[in-house]
């Protein structure tokens, strides 16, 4: 029943005028998105070991890519990867 949404309706003064269409007035998120739930879910599903594995693999891939760049005469490695971020130029 669409009228049931009125049970959670809230009007925030900073969003829109009273009575105007405010799509955030009847959502659980309101004016904030639900990214915290994605972070929680990912951590719950993957766990610390899962994140550790992903991070370590990312660092190893960056090191291998840096070695490929250094070996190629048309590329210059600007910063060696400490984590998984590096810069290079052609």
XYZ file of N, CA and C in Angstrom:
270
model
N 0.844 -1.176 0.000
C 0.000 0.000 0.000
C 0.891 1.242 0.000
N 0.802 2.115 -1.001
C 1.642 3.312 -1.076
C 1.522 4.242 0.131
N 0.384 4.248 0.778
C 0.202 5.121 1.940
C 1.050 4.667 3.129
N 1.499 3.414 3.130
C 2.338 2.913 4.218
C 3.679 3.649 4.289
N 4.105 4.231 3.184
C 5.367 4.973 3.169
C 5.308 6.189 4.082
N 4.122 6.656 4.387
C 3.987 7.817 5.276
C 4.485 7.525 6.688
N 4.579 6.257 7.053
C 5.040 5.891 8.398
C 6.504 6.277 8.606
N 7.276 6.341 7.544
C 8.687 6.706 7.667
C 8.996 8.052 7.008
N 7.981 8.787 6.605
C 8.181 10.060 5.906
C 8.816 11.078 6.848
N 9.799 11.787 6.313
C 10.470 12.843 7.072
C 10.817 13.964 6.101
N 10.566 15.187 6.500
C 10.906 16.328 5.654
C 12.117 17.038 6.228
N 13.166 17.145 5.421
C 14.366 17.867 5.832
C 14.323 19.260 5.208
N 14.474 20.266 6.008
C 14.350 21.653 5.545
C 15.377 22.013 4.469
N 16.524 21.403 4.515
C 17.577 21.771 3.576
C 17.433 21.116 2.197
N 16.507 20.154 2.040
C 16.401 19.452 0.761
C 15.457 20.170 -0.198
N 14.195 20.195 0.098
C 13.199 20.775 -0.798
C 12.099 21.450 0.009
N 11.194 22.099 -0.699
C 10.056 22.750 -0.036
C 9.056 21.713 0.475
N 8.374 22.044 1.543
C 7.333 21.181 2.106
C 6.296 20.885 1.038
N 5.931 19.623 0.890
C 4.914 19.227 -0.076
C 5.454 18.938 -1.465
N 6.712 19.261 -1.736
C 7.272 18.977 -3.057
C 7.696 17.515 -3.129
N 7.999 17.040 -4.314
C 8.443 15.654 -4.492
C 9.844 15.510 -3.924
N 9.977 14.751 -2.893
C 11.245 14.504 -2.231
C 11.424 12.997 -2.156
N 12.154 12.439 -3.109
C 12.287 10.988 -3.186
C 13.030 10.400 -1.989
N 13.789 11.216 -1.273
C 14.499 10.729 -0.107
C 13.661 10.733 1.156
N 12.436 11.271 1.084
C 11.612 11.394 2.288
C 11.121 10.052 2.807
N 11.017 9.060 1.942
C 10.464 7.776 2.372
C 11.429 6.613 2.136
N 12.719 6.913 2.092
C 13.684 5.829 1.948
C 14.433 5.648 3.257
N 15.052 4.511 3.421
C 15.854 4.279 4.616
C 17.103 5.145 4.603
N 17.569 5.487 3.399
C 18.785 6.264 3.278
C 18.557 7.741 3.565
N 17.419 8.283 3.176
C 17.201 9.720 3.298
C 18.156 10.456 2.389
N 18.961 11.346 2.940
C 19.879 12.109 2.103
C 21.259 11.471 2.019
N 21.462 10.373 2.681
C 22.754 9.686 2.637
C 22.596 8.359 1.897
N 23.654 7.985 1.203
C 23.550 6.713 0.472
C 23.864 5.544 1.396
N 23.698 4.353 0.890
C 23.871 3.146 1.704
C 25.228 2.503 1.581
N 26.276 3.282 1.327
C 27.612 2.718 1.143
C 28.129 1.998 2.382
N 27.723 2.429 3.557
C 28.198 1.764 4.779
C 27.765 0.297 4.789
N 26.603 0.015 4.254
C 26.127 -1.367 4.203
C 26.990 -2.198 3.254
N 27.440 -1.592 2.158
C 28.313 -2.311 1.224
C 29.658 -2.617 1.885
N 30.198 -1.658 2.612
C 31.469 -1.866 3.307
C 31.313 -2.974 4.348
N 30.264 -2.903 5.137
C 30.012 -3.918 6.161
C 29.857 -5.299 5.514
N 29.060 -5.369 4.449
C 28.814 -6.663 3.793
C 30.097 -7.244 3.229
N 30.886 -6.398 2.569
C 32.145 -6.878 1.991
C 33.083 -7.398 3.063
N 33.207 -6.658 4.142
C 34.083 -7.101 5.229
C 33.557 -8.383 5.862
N 32.238 -8.479 5.997
C 31.638 -9.679 6.581
C 31.846 -10.901 5.677
N 31.712 -10.724 4.370
C 31.838 -11.844 3.427
C 33.298 -12.232 3.211
N 34.152 -11.241 2.939
C 35.553 -11.538 2.643
C 36.390 -11.753 3.895
N 36.086 -11.014 4.926
C 36.864 -11.098 6.159
C 38.232 -10.456 6.003
N 38.948 -10.415 7.101
C 40.280 -9.804 7.088
C 41.228 -10.552 6.160
N 41.171 -11.866 6.206
C 42.064 -12.667 5.344
C 41.776 -12.440 3.869
N 40.510 -12.308 3.529
C 40.146 -12.063 2.142
C 40.671 -10.723 1.654
N 40.513 -9.690 2.479
C 41.045 -8.379 2.112
C 42.563 -8.395 2.047
N 43.181 -9.095 2.970
C 44.642 -9.202 2.966
C 45.128 -9.862 1.674
N 44.450 -10.908 1.253
C 44.797 -11.590 0.010
C 44.643 -10.652 -1.190
N 43.525 -9.930 -1.263
C 43.296 -9.005 -2.372
C 44.345 -7.897 -2.420
N 44.679 -7.352 -1.259
C 45.669 -6.279 -1.195
C 47.045 -6.795 -1.606
N 47.436 -7.949 -1.093
C 48.741 -8.518 -1.444
C 48.835 -8.826 -2.928
N 47.777 -9.370 -3.505
C 47.774 -9.648 -4.945
C 47.882 -8.355 -5.751
N 47.213 -7.332 -5.308
C 47.262 -6.043 -5.992
C 48.670 -5.458 -5.968
N 49.340 -5.563 -4.828
C 50.708 -5.058 -4.712
C 51.652 -5.843 -5.622
N 51.503 -7.157 -5.654
C 52.353 -7.991 -6.514
C 52.140 -7.666 -7.993
N 50.893 -7.453 -8.398
C 50.614 -7.089 -9.790
C 51.239 -5.755 -10.143
N 51.194 -4.805 -9.222
C 51.793 -3.490 -9.469
C 53.312 -3.622 -9.624
N 53.946 -4.458 -8.805
C 55.395 -4.660 -8.913
C 55.770 -5.303 -10.247
N 54.981 -6.283 -10.678
C 55.240 -6.927 -11.968
C 55.055 -5.940 -13.121
N 54.021 -5.121 -13.032
C 53.772 -4.122 -14.068
C 54.903 -3.095 -14.091
N 55.393 -2.702 -12.931
C 56.510 -1.757 -12.855
C 57.755 -2.348 -13.515
N 58.001 -3.625 -13.299
C 59.145 -4.280 -13.927
C 58.989 -4.299 -15.449
N 57.774 -4.525 -15.931
C 57.528 -4.503 -17.378
C 57.778 -3.109 -17.954
N 57.363 -2.098 -17.226
C 57.561 -0.725 -17.682
C 59.055 -0.394 -17.728
N 59.790 -0.772 -16.694
C 61.230 -0.505 -16.659
C 61.972 -1.225 -17.774
N 61.477 -2.386 -18.180
C 62.138 -3.162 -19.223
C 61.836 -2.654 -20.626
N 60.840 -1.812 -20.780
C 60.439 -1.326 -22.108
C 61.086 0.030 -22.381
N 61.733 0.169 -23.537
C 62.446 1.419 -23.822
C 61.539 2.638 -24.046
N 60.277 2.429 -24.365
C 59.371 3.548 -24.638
C 58.643 4.064 -23.400
N 58.878 3.448 -22.257
C 58.195 3.851 -21.033
C 59.203 4.224 -19.958
N 58.786 5.119 -19.063
C 59.621 5.513 -17.942
C 58.803 5.398 -16.656
N 59.326 4.650 -15.725
C 58.675 4.508 -14.434
C 58.999 5.745 -13.600
N 57.976 6.472 -13.179
C 58.178 7.692 -12.408
C 58.252 7.374 -10.915
N 57.306 6.614 -10.422
C 57.332 6.214 -9.008
C 57.150 4.713 -8.918
N 58.015 4.085 -8.168
C 57.875 2.644 -7.941
C 56.705 2.415 -6.997
N 56.007 1.300 -7.196
C 54.846 1.053 -6.335
C 55.255 0.692 -4.907
N 54.698 1.418 -3.959
C 54.850 1.059 -2.554
C 53.673 0.174 -2.177
N 52.502 0.596 -2.611
C 51.309 -0.229 -2.478
C 50.943 -0.679 -3.888
N 49.774 -0.311 -4.365
C 49.395 -0.734 -5.715
C 49.272 0.455 -6.656
N 49.864 1.586 -6.263
C 49.781 2.793 -7.088
C 51.176 3.160 -7.568
N 51.270 3.477 -8.843
C 52.540 3.915 -9.418
C 52.234 4.857 -10.567
N 53.242 5.571 -10.992
C 53.062 6.443 -12.152
C 54.162 6.148 -13.153
N 53.819 6.327 -14.418
C 54.779 6.131 -15.498
C 54.397 7.057 -16.640
N 55.316 7.222 -17.559
C 55.013 8.037 -18.737
C 55.613 7.394 -19.976
N 55.041 7.799 -21.093
C 55.479 7.284 -22.389
C 56.548 8.193 -22.931
